[in-house]
Every structure is written in C-alpha cells, then in structure tokens.
Amino acid sequence: DGGITQSPKYLFRKEGQNVTLSCEQNLNHDAMYWYRQDPGQGLRLIYYSQIVNDFQKGDIAEGYSVSREKKESFPLTVTSAQKNPTAFYLCASSIAASRGDSPLHFGNGTRLTVT
Amino acid sequence: AQRVTQPEKLLSVFKGAPVELKCNYSYSGSPELFWYVQYSRQRLQLLLRHISRESIKGFTADLNKGETSFHLKKPFAQEEDSAMYYCALGRGGADGLTFGKGTHLIIQP
C-alpha cells in the first residue's frame, strides 16, 4: 500500500526533552513537508524539503529541526526550545519539486503531548 | 505575504440544501488554489484544484481573481459531505501551501 507513514500515532514526552517524529513515503516524491495543526489555527508550515540533503524553514520553524538524508524519509525533531509543542503534526509529500500545482499527499498524523 | 481566509469556522446546512464554503486569498503573484477535505478519522486529502476545473463529489470551485476568491459550492448537500474543509494557496513552486483555518461543515438530516 503506497503512501505516507507517520509514526507513532500518539507520543507523550516530558517538558525539556527532545522528541523525533518519523515520516516515511514510498511514493517516490521529491518534496516533503511538515505541518502543525492546532484547533482553530488550520495547518501551519514548519519545514519543507524539495530535494535530498536540502530543506527550508516554513512559517513556524523555531524550536524544530529536520533532516533529509534519504528521499523517502523526513524526520522532524521537536526540541525543548519549542514553547508550545503539544499539537497534531502532519507530514506530506508532493511529486514534483518544481510544480506548485502538485497536490499534497498527507500522512495520518502524530499527536504529540508534552507535559 | 500570502494569506488565506475562511470566514466561517462552522457551517451547518440541511441535507439537500445548497452549500457554499467561502475562501478568500491574498497573494501578489499568480495563485494556485486548492480545496482539501478531512473526513472523520481519515487523512487530509485533496478535493479539487482550480487548474483542473473539475467537479469532484458534486463540488465545484471557480477562481475569481477580481474578488480574490475561490469559494467551494455544491447544489445539493449530502450527509457524507460532513467534514472539515481547508482552502489552500500555492505560490508556483514546491515550497508548501498556505492553508486557511478551515470550515467545519455539518450536514443535518
């Protein structure tokens, strides 16, 4: 079954700890994205990567870090510097880095709770 | 800066009634507009995009550059249309989409 897999579905961490969310895709897509979804806020872009070994900050990158060592993987680390990390995190990918009309394919999301 | 506004947080209509979900955007370049939908317990998925000019599940949306709008319409709502709908703006590259805050559509029987 091709698609985007995010794991785990639920994640609990203590304040002050870094935590890494996994995102893997087998769609052979060039571009990958991380969004944060909060009630009443819609989706906000954290980081994106158009090609392996390259990534750019989105609108709310502070307190987050990413890597793109492989085409199929785009893990997101929520660091202790993120002031309000409890949220629902969505990973997405799109087929062509050069085309803005390529639709995004989303994973099922990871709900992170930090206490 | 680009912005997408969905003025209605919640829209409730009766089955069989027309539906219109509003979306306005702000962008100085040539926009690419999308509607995404999230049904209960399903992942967010593309509903339609303006370049395709297609009708999906009875929904249509026309890009009005003069009014900077991309409203989603359906003439006769069905109960299975109940979902969260997001309007999104692309900027011509693969640098991500800007999403509105979403409209929760509830179709009452």
PDB file of C-alpha atoms in Angstrom:
ATOM      1  CA  ASP A   1       0.000   0.000   0.000  1.00  0.00           C
ATOM      2  CA  GLY A   2       1.782   3.123  -1.193  1.00  0.00           C
ATOM      3  CA  GLY A   3       1.627   6.284   0.796  1.00  0.00           C
ATOM      4  CA  ILE A   4       2.997   8.237   3.697  1.00  0.00           C
ATOM      5  CA  THR A   5       3.518   6.634   7.064  1.00  0.00           C
ATOM      6  CA  GLN A   6       3.857   8.643  10.233  1.00  0.00           C
ATOM      7  CA  SER A   7       4.825   7.039  13.487  1.00  0.00           C
ATOM      8  CA  PRO A   8       3.941   6.837  16.219  1.00  0.00           C
ATOM      9  CA  LYS A   9       0.292   7.821  16.182  1.00  0.00           C
ATOM     10  CA  TYR A  10       0.465   9.141  19.759  1.00  0.00           C
ATOM     11  CA  LEU A  11       3.564  10.386  21.535  1.00  0.00           C
ATOM     12  CA  PHE A  12       3.986  11.575  25.102  1.00  0.00           C
ATOM     13  CA  ARG A  13       7.029  13.415  26.399  1.00  0.00           C
ATOM     14  CA  LYS A  14       8.131  15.336  29.428  1.00  0.00           C
ATOM     15  CA  GLU A  15       8.886  19.002  29.105  1.00  0.00           C
ATOM     16  CA  GLY A  16      12.537  19.643  28.315  1.00  0.00           C
ATOM     17  CA  GLN A  17      13.022  16.503  26.246  1.00  0.00           C
ATOM     18  CA  ASN A  18      13.630  16.472  22.521  1.00  0.00           C
ATOM     19  CA  VAL A  19      11.428  14.133  20.525  1.00  0.00           C
ATOM     20  CA  THR A  20      11.625  12.948  16.912  1.00  0.00           C
ATOM     21  CA  LEU A  21       8.598  12.228  14.744  1.00  0.00           C
ATOM     22  CA  SER A  22       9.015   9.831  11.878  1.00  0.00           C
ATOM     23  CA  CYS A  23       7.727  10.319   8.331  1.00  0.00           C
ATOM     24  CA  GLU A  24       8.367   7.844   5.534  1.00  0.00           C
ATOM     25  CA  GLN A  25       6.977   7.828   1.991  1.00  0.00           C
ATOM     26  CA  ASN A  26       7.173   5.222  -0.754  1.00  0.00           C
ATOM     27  CA  LEU A  27       5.624   7.392  -3.452  1.00  0.00           C
ATOM     28  CA  ASN A  28       8.995   8.442  -4.882  1.00  0.00           C
ATOM     29  CA  HIS A  29       8.044  12.056  -4.245  1.00  0.00           C
ATOM     30  CA  ASP A  30      10.712  14.739  -4.366  1.00  0.00           C
ATOM     31  CA  ALA A  31       9.187  17.217  -1.942  1.00  0.00           C
ATOM     32  CA  MET A  32       8.221  16.623   1.680  1.00  0.00           C
ATOM     33  CA  TYR A  33       6.635  18.880   4.273  1.00  0.00           C
ATOM     34  CA  TRP A  34       5.830  19.141   7.949  1.00  0.00           C
ATOM     35  CA  TYR A  35       2.736  20.969   9.125  1.00  0.00           C
ATOM     36  CA  ARG A  36       1.355  21.607  12.551  1.00  0.00           C
ATOM     37  CA  GLN A  37      -2.408  21.511  13.046  1.00  0.00           C
ATOM     38  CA  ASP A  38      -3.966  23.251  16.031  1.00  0.00           C
ATOM     39  CA  PRO A  39      -7.700  23.714  16.709  1.00  0.00           C
ATOM     40  CA  GLY A  40      -8.901  26.903  15.092  1.00  0.00           C
ATOM     41  CA  GLN A  41      -5.482  27.559  13.513  1.00  0.00           C
ATOM     42  CA  GLY A  42      -5.595  25.405  10.420  1.00  0.00           C
ATOM     43  CA  LEU A  43      -2.311  23.997   9.149  1.00  0.00           C
ATOM     44  CA  ARG A  44       0.928  25.910   9.528  1.00  0.00           C
ATOM     45  CA  LEU A  45       4.107  25.001   7.676  1.00  0.00           C
ATOM     46  CA  ILE A  46       7.090  24.110   9.846  1.00  0.00           C
ATOM     47  CA  TYR A  47       9.740  22.910   7.384  1.00  0.00           C
ATOM     48  CA  TYR A  48       9.878  21.634   3.846  1.00  0.00           C
ATOM     49  CA  SER A  49      12.364  19.866   1.642  1.00  0.00           C
ATOM     50  CA  GLN A  50      12.366  19.956  -2.143  1.00  0.00           C
ATOM     51  CA  ILE A  51      15.269  17.557  -2.595  1.00  0.00           C
ATOM     52  CA  VAL A  52      17.514  15.235  -0.623  1.00  0.00           C
ATOM     53  CA  ASN A  53      20.041  16.971   1.646  1.00  0.00           C
ATOM     54  CA  ASP A  54      18.238  20.286   1.377  1.00  0.00           C
ATOM     55  CA  PHE A  55      15.437  21.841   3.423  1.00  0.00           C
ATOM     56  CA  GLN A  56      13.970  25.254   4.175  1.00  0.00           C
ATOM     57  CA  LYS A  57      12.195  26.841   7.095  1.00  0.00           C
ATOM     58  CA  GLY A  58       8.486  27.332   6.880  1.00  0.00           C
ATOM     59  CA  ASP A  59       6.390  29.862   8.739  1.00  0.00           C
ATOM     60  CA  ILE A  60       6.874  28.456  12.257  1.00  0.00           C
ATOM     61  CA  ALA A  61      10.281  26.728  12.260  1.00  0.00           C
ATOM     62  CA  GLU A  62      11.501  27.979  15.642  1.00  0.00           C
ATOM     63  CA  GLY A  63      12.056  25.120  18.067  1.00  0.00           C
ATOM     64  CA  TYR A  64      12.051  22.469  15.350  1.00  0.00           C
ATOM     65  CA  SER A  65      14.710  20.764  13.252  1.00  0.00           C
ATOM     66  CA  VAL A  66      14.631  18.350  10.320  1.00  0.00           C
ATOM     67  CA  SER A  67      16.906  16.253   8.156  1.00  0.00           C
ATOM     68  CA  ARG A  68      16.548  14.818   4.663  1.00  0.00           C
ATOM     69  CA  GLU A  69      19.258  12.228   4.246  1.00  0.00           C
ATOM     70  CA  LYS A  70      17.089   9.932   2.154  1.00  0.00           C
ATOM     71  CA  LYS A  71      14.419  10.731  -0.393  1.00  0.00           C
ATOM     72  CA  GLU A  72      11.826   8.660   1.395  1.00  0.00           C
ATOM     73  CA  SER A  73      12.408   9.974   4.927  1.00  0.00           C
ATOM     74  CA  PHE A  74      11.891  13.392   6.527  1.00  0.00           C
ATOM     75  CA  PRO A  75      12.027  13.169  10.339  1.00  0.00           C
ATOM     76  CA  LEU A  76      11.027  16.136  12.480  1.00  0.00           C
ATOM     77  CA  THR A  77      12.628  16.833  15.855  1.00  0.00           C
ATOM     78  CA  VAL A  78      10.672  18.900  18.331  1.00  0.00           C
ATOM     79  CA  THR A  79      13.274  20.439  20.602  1.00  0.00           C
ATOM     80  CA  SER A  80      12.960  21.712  24.143  1.00  0.00           C
ATOM     81  CA  ALA A  81      13.136  25.220  22.687  1.00  0.00           C
ATOM     82  CA  GLN A  82       9.660  24.866  21.196  1.00  0.00           C
ATOM     83  CA  LYS A  83       7.464  26.796  23.629  1.00  0.00           C
ATOM     84  CA  ASN A  84       4.173  25.094  22.871  1.00  0.00           C
ATOM     85  CA  PRO A  85       4.925  21.659  21.396  1.00  0.00           C
ATOM     86  CA  THR A  86       1.662  19.884  22.178  1.00  0.00           C
ATOM     87  CA  ALA A  87      -0.091  19.606  18.816  1.00  0.00           C
ATOM     88  CA  PHE A  88      -1.077  17.370  15.939  1.00  0.00           C
ATOM     89  CA  TYR A  89       1.735  17.053  13.384  1.00  0.00           C
ATOM     90  CA  LEU A  90       1.120  16.232   9.740  1.00  0.00           C
ATOM     91  CA  CYS A  91       3.694  15.127   7.197  1.00  0.00           C
ATOM     92  CA  ALA A  92       3.029  15.486   3.481  1.00  0.00           C
ATOM     93  CA  SER A  93       4.755  14.922   0.177  1.00  0.00           C
ATOM     94  CA  SER A  94       4.299  16.035  -3.410  1.00  0.00           C
ATOM     95  CA  ILE A  95       5.535  14.572  -6.641  1.00  0.00           C
ATOM     96  CA  ALA A  96       7.388  17.411  -8.316  1.00  0.00           C
ATOM     97  CA  ALA A  97       9.574  19.937  -6.587  1.00  0.00           C
ATOM     98  CA  SER A  98       9.244  22.370  -9.453  1.00  0.00           C
ATOM     99  CA  ARG A  99       5.491  22.378  -9.794  1.00  0.00           C
ATOM    100  CA  GLY A 100       3.294  24.263  -7.397  1.00  0.00           C
ATOM    101  CA  ASP A 101       0.168  22.549  -8.617  1.00  0.00           C
ATOM    102  CA  SER A 102       1.297  19.118  -7.433  1.00  0.00           C
ATOM    103  CA  PRO A 103      -1.194  18.026  -4.795  1.00  0.00           C
ATOM    104  CA  LEU A 104      -0.004  17.184  -1.327  1.00  0.00           C
ATOM    105  CA  HIS A 105      -0.391  13.653  -0.018  1.00  0.00           C
ATOM    106  CA  PHE A 106      -0.745  13.566   3.742  1.00  0.00           C
ATOM    107  CA  GLY A 107       0.087  11.042   6.417  1.00  0.00           C
ATOM    108  CA  ASN A 108      -2.278  10.158   9.247  1.00  0.00           C
ATOM    109  CA  GLY A 109      -0.508  12.431  11.669  1.00  0.00           C
ATOM    110  CA  THR A 110       1.188  12.163  15.059  1.00  0.00           C
ATOM    111  CA  ARG A 111      -0.408  13.641  18.146  1.00  0.00           C
ATOM    112  CA  LEU A 112       2.311  14.874  20.473  1.00  0.00           C
ATOM    113  CA  THR A 113       1.543  15.661  24.095  1.00  0.00           C
ATOM    114  CA  VAL A 114       4.193  17.294  26.239  1.00  0.00           C
ATOM    115  CA  THR A 115       3.617  17.572  29.988  1.00  0.00           C
TER     116      THR A 115
ATOM    117  CA  ALA B   1       2.701  37.932   2.335  1.00  0.00           C
ATOM    118  CA  GLN B   2       0.194  35.348   1.253  1.00  0.00           C
ATOM    119  CA  ARG B   3      -2.896  34.712   3.298  1.00  0.00           C
ATOM    120  CA  VAL B   4      -5.980  32.517   3.062  1.00  0.00           C
ATOM    121  CA  THR B   5      -9.160  33.457   4.859  1.00  0.00           C
ATOM    122  CA  GLN B   6     -12.054  31.134   5.539  1.00  0.00           C
ATOM    123  CA  PRO B   7     -14.541  33.300   7.400  1.00  0.00           C
ATOM    124  CA  GLU B   8     -16.771  30.508   8.680  1.00  0.00           C
ATOM    125  CA  LYS B   9     -15.462  28.207  11.395  1.00  0.00           C
ATOM    126  CA  LEU B  10     -18.650  26.182  11.295  1.00  0.00           C
ATOM    127  CA  LEU B  11     -21.336  25.839   8.647  1.00  0.00           C
ATOM    128  CA  SER B  12     -24.456  23.800   9.218  1.00  0.00           C
ATOM    129  CA  VAL B  13     -26.962  23.109   6.439  1.00  0.00           C
ATOM    130  CA  PHE B  14     -29.736  20.632   5.884  1.00  0.00           C
ATOM    131  CA  LYS B  15     -29.442  17.688   3.534  1.00  0.00           C
ATOM    132  CA  GLY B  16     -30.474  18.701   0.034  1.00  0.00           C
ATOM    133  CA  ALA B  17     -29.741  22.390   0.582  1.00  0.00           C
ATOM    134  CA  PRO B  18     -27.045  24.241  -1.384  1.00  0.00           C
ATOM    135  CA  VAL B  19     -23.642  24.632   0.205  1.00  0.00           C
ATOM    136  CA  GLU B  20     -21.094  27.393  -0.232  1.00  0.00           C
ATOM    137  CA  LEU B  21     -17.843  27.435   1.707  1.00  0.00           C
ATOM    138  CA  LYS B  22     -16.088  30.738   1.362  1.00  0.00           C
ATOM    139  CA  CYS B  23     -12.399  31.244   0.697  1.00  0.00           C
ATOM    140  CA  ASN B  24     -10.568  34.498   0.019  1.00  0.00           C
ATOM    141  CA  TYR B  25      -6.872  34.825  -0.593  1.00  0.00           C
ATOM    142  CA  SER B  26      -4.220  37.476  -0.617  1.00  0.00           C
ATOM    143  CA  TYR B  27      -1.254  36.990  -2.935  1.00  0.00           C
ATOM    144  CA  SER B  28       0.510  39.312  -5.335  1.00  0.00           C
ATOM    145  CA  GLY B  29       1.567  36.637  -7.808  1.00  0.00           C
ATOM    146  CA  SER B  30      -0.323  34.105  -9.865  1.00  0.00           C
ATOM    147  CA  PRO B  31      -2.109  31.892  -7.341  1.00  0.00           C
ATOM    148  CA  GLU B  32      -2.802  28.191  -7.379  1.00  0.00           C
ATOM    149  CA  LEU B  33      -5.831  27.343  -5.284  1.00  0.00           C
ATOM    150  CA  PHE B  34      -6.885  24.053  -3.764  1.00  0.00           C
ATOM    151  CA  TRP B  35      -9.585  22.636  -1.549  1.00  0.00           C
ATOM    152  CA  TYR B  36      -8.613  19.862   0.851  1.00  0.00           C
ATOM    153  CA  VAL B  37     -11.055  17.802   2.904  1.00  0.00           C
ATOM    154  CA  GLN B  38     -10.694  15.779   6.082  1.00  0.00           C
ATOM    155  CA  TYR B  39     -13.483  13.320   6.822  1.00  0.00           C
ATOM    156  CA  SER B  40     -13.826  11.905  10.308  1.00  0.00           C
ATOM    157  CA  ARG B  41     -10.961   9.506  11.102  1.00  0.00           C
ATOM    158  CA  GLN B  42      -9.433   9.892   7.652  1.00  0.00           C
ATOM    159  CA  ARG B  43      -6.352  11.674   6.478  1.00  0.00           C
ATOM    160  CA  LEU B  44      -6.439  15.074   4.865  1.00  0.00           C
ATOM    161  CA  GLN B  45      -6.875  14.692   1.103  1.00  0.00           C
ATOM    162  CA  LEU B  46      -7.157  16.827  -1.985  1.00  0.00           C
ATOM    163  CA  LEU B  47     -10.711  17.568  -3.063  1.00  0.00           C
ATOM    164  CA  LEU B  48     -10.102  19.758  -6.090  1.00  0.00           C
ATOM    165  CA  ARG B  49      -7.760  22.356  -7.602  1.00  0.00           C
ATOM    166  CA  HIS B  50      -8.577  25.339  -9.715  1.00  0.00           C
ATOM    167  CA  ILE B  51      -6.404  24.410 -12.687  1.00  0.00           C
ATOM    168  CA  SER B  52      -8.380  21.222 -13.232  1.00  0.00           C
ATOM    169  CA  ARG B  53     -11.740  22.978 -13.415  1.00  0.00           C
ATOM    170  CA  GLU B  54     -13.338  19.711 -12.433  1.00  0.00           C
ATOM    171  CA  SER B  55     -16.277  18.672 -10.306  1.00  0.00           C
ATOM    172  CA  ILE B  56     -15.475  16.216  -7.537  1.00  0.00           C
ATOM    173  CA  LYS B  57     -18.278  14.605  -5.494  1.00  0.00           C
ATOM    174  CA  GLY B  58     -20.561  17.303  -6.878  1.00  0.00           C
ATOM    175  CA  PHE B  59     -18.357  20.144  -5.607  1.00  0.00           C
ATOM    176  CA  THR B  60     -17.061  22.912  -7.846  1.00  0.00           C
ATOM    177  CA  ALA B  61     -14.935  25.967  -7.200  1.00  0.00           C
ATOM    178  CA  ASP B  62     -14.191  28.868  -9.506  1.00  0.00           C
ATOM    179  CA  LEU B  63     -11.197  31.115  -9.114  1.00  0.00           C
ATOM    180  CA  ASN B  64     -12.291  34.753  -9.196  1.00  0.00           C
ATOM    181  CA  LYS B  65      -9.157  36.847  -9.461  1.00  0.00           C
ATOM    182  CA  GLY B  66     -11.098  40.103  -9.301  1.00  0.00           C
ATOM    183  CA  GLU B  67     -12.595  39.219  -5.946  1.00  0.00           C
ATOM    184  CA  THR B  68      -9.587  37.054  -4.922  1.00  0.00           C
ATOM    185  CA  SER B  69     -11.960  34.266  -4.030  1.00  0.00           C
ATOM    186  CA  PHE B  70     -12.187  30.517  -4.519  1.00  0.00           C
ATOM    187  CA  HIS B  71     -15.490  29.532  -2.975  1.00  0.00           C
ATOM    188  CA  LEU B  72     -16.487  25.869  -2.852  1.00  0.00           C
ATOM    189  CA  LYS B  73     -20.033  25.078  -3.911  1.00  0.00           C
ATOM    190  CA  LYS B  74     -22.388  22.141  -4.109  1.00  0.00           C
ATOM    191  CA  PRO B  75     -26.024  22.482  -5.204  1.00  0.00           C
ATOM    192  CA  PHE B  76     -27.429  19.701  -3.017  1.00  0.00           C
ATOM    193  CA  ALA B  77     -25.658  18.723   0.191  1.00  0.00           C
ATOM    194  CA  GLN B  78     -25.425  15.096   1.278  1.00  0.00           C
ATOM    195  CA  GLU B  79     -24.818  13.770   4.775  1.00  0.00           C
ATOM    196  CA  GLU B  80     -21.486  12.253   3.726  1.00  0.00           C
ATOM    197  CA  ASP B  81     -20.237  15.757   2.909  1.00  0.00           C
ATOM    198  CA  SER B  82     -19.871  16.456   6.617  1.00  0.00           C
ATOM    199  CA  ALA B  83     -16.166  17.099   7.138  1.00  0.00           C
ATOM    200  CA  MET B  84     -13.501  19.706   7.735  1.00  0.00           C
ATOM    201  CA  TYR B  85     -12.675  21.707   4.602  1.00  0.00           C
ATOM    202  CA  TYR B  86      -9.476  23.666   4.064  1.00  0.00           C
ATOM    203  CA  CYS B  87      -8.747  26.142   1.316  1.00  0.00           C
ATOM    204  CA  ALA B  88      -5.075  26.327   0.358  1.00  0.00           C
ATOM    205  CA  LEU B  89      -2.887  28.624  -1.712  1.00  0.00           C
ATOM    206  CA  GLY B  90       0.185  27.580  -3.679  1.00  0.00           C
ATOM    207  CA  ARG B  91       2.808  30.012  -4.898  1.00  0.00           C
ATOM    208  CA  GLY B  92       4.093  28.334  -8.047  1.00  0.00           C
ATOM    209  CA  GLY B  93       6.866  26.280  -6.534  1.00  0.00           C
ATOM    210  CA  ALA B  94       7.105  23.315  -4.204  1.00  0.00           C
ATOM    211  CA  ASP B  95       7.603  25.443  -1.122  1.00  0.00           C
ATOM    212  CA  GLY B  96       4.416  24.319   0.549  1.00  0.00           C
ATOM    213  CA  LEU B  97       0.859  25.526   0.630  1.00  0.00           C
ATOM    214  CA  THR B  98      -0.655  28.214   2.818  1.00  0.00           C
ATOM    215  CA  PHE B  99      -3.822  26.900   4.413  1.00  0.00           C
ATOM    216  CA  GLY B 100      -6.858  28.660   5.756  1.00  0.00           C
ATOM    217  CA  LYS B 101      -8.094  27.854   9.238  1.00  0.00           C
ATOM    218  CA  GLY B 102     -10.739  25.524   7.928  1.00  0.00           C
ATOM    219  CA  THR B 103     -14.518  25.304   7.922  1.00  0.00           C
ATOM    220  CA  HIS B 104     -16.321  22.504   9.690  1.00  0.00           C
ATOM    221  CA  LEU B 105     -19.266  21.560   7.505  1.00  0.00           C
ATOM    222  CA  ILE B 106     -22.138  19.724   9.153  1.00  0.00           C
ATOM    223  CA  ILE B 107     -24.959  18.347   7.045  1.00  0.00           C
ATOM    224  CA  GLN B 108     -28.072  17.783   9.084  1.00  0.00           C
ATOM    225  CA  PRO B 109     -30.542  15.064   8.062  1.00  0.00           C
TER     226      PRO B 109
END
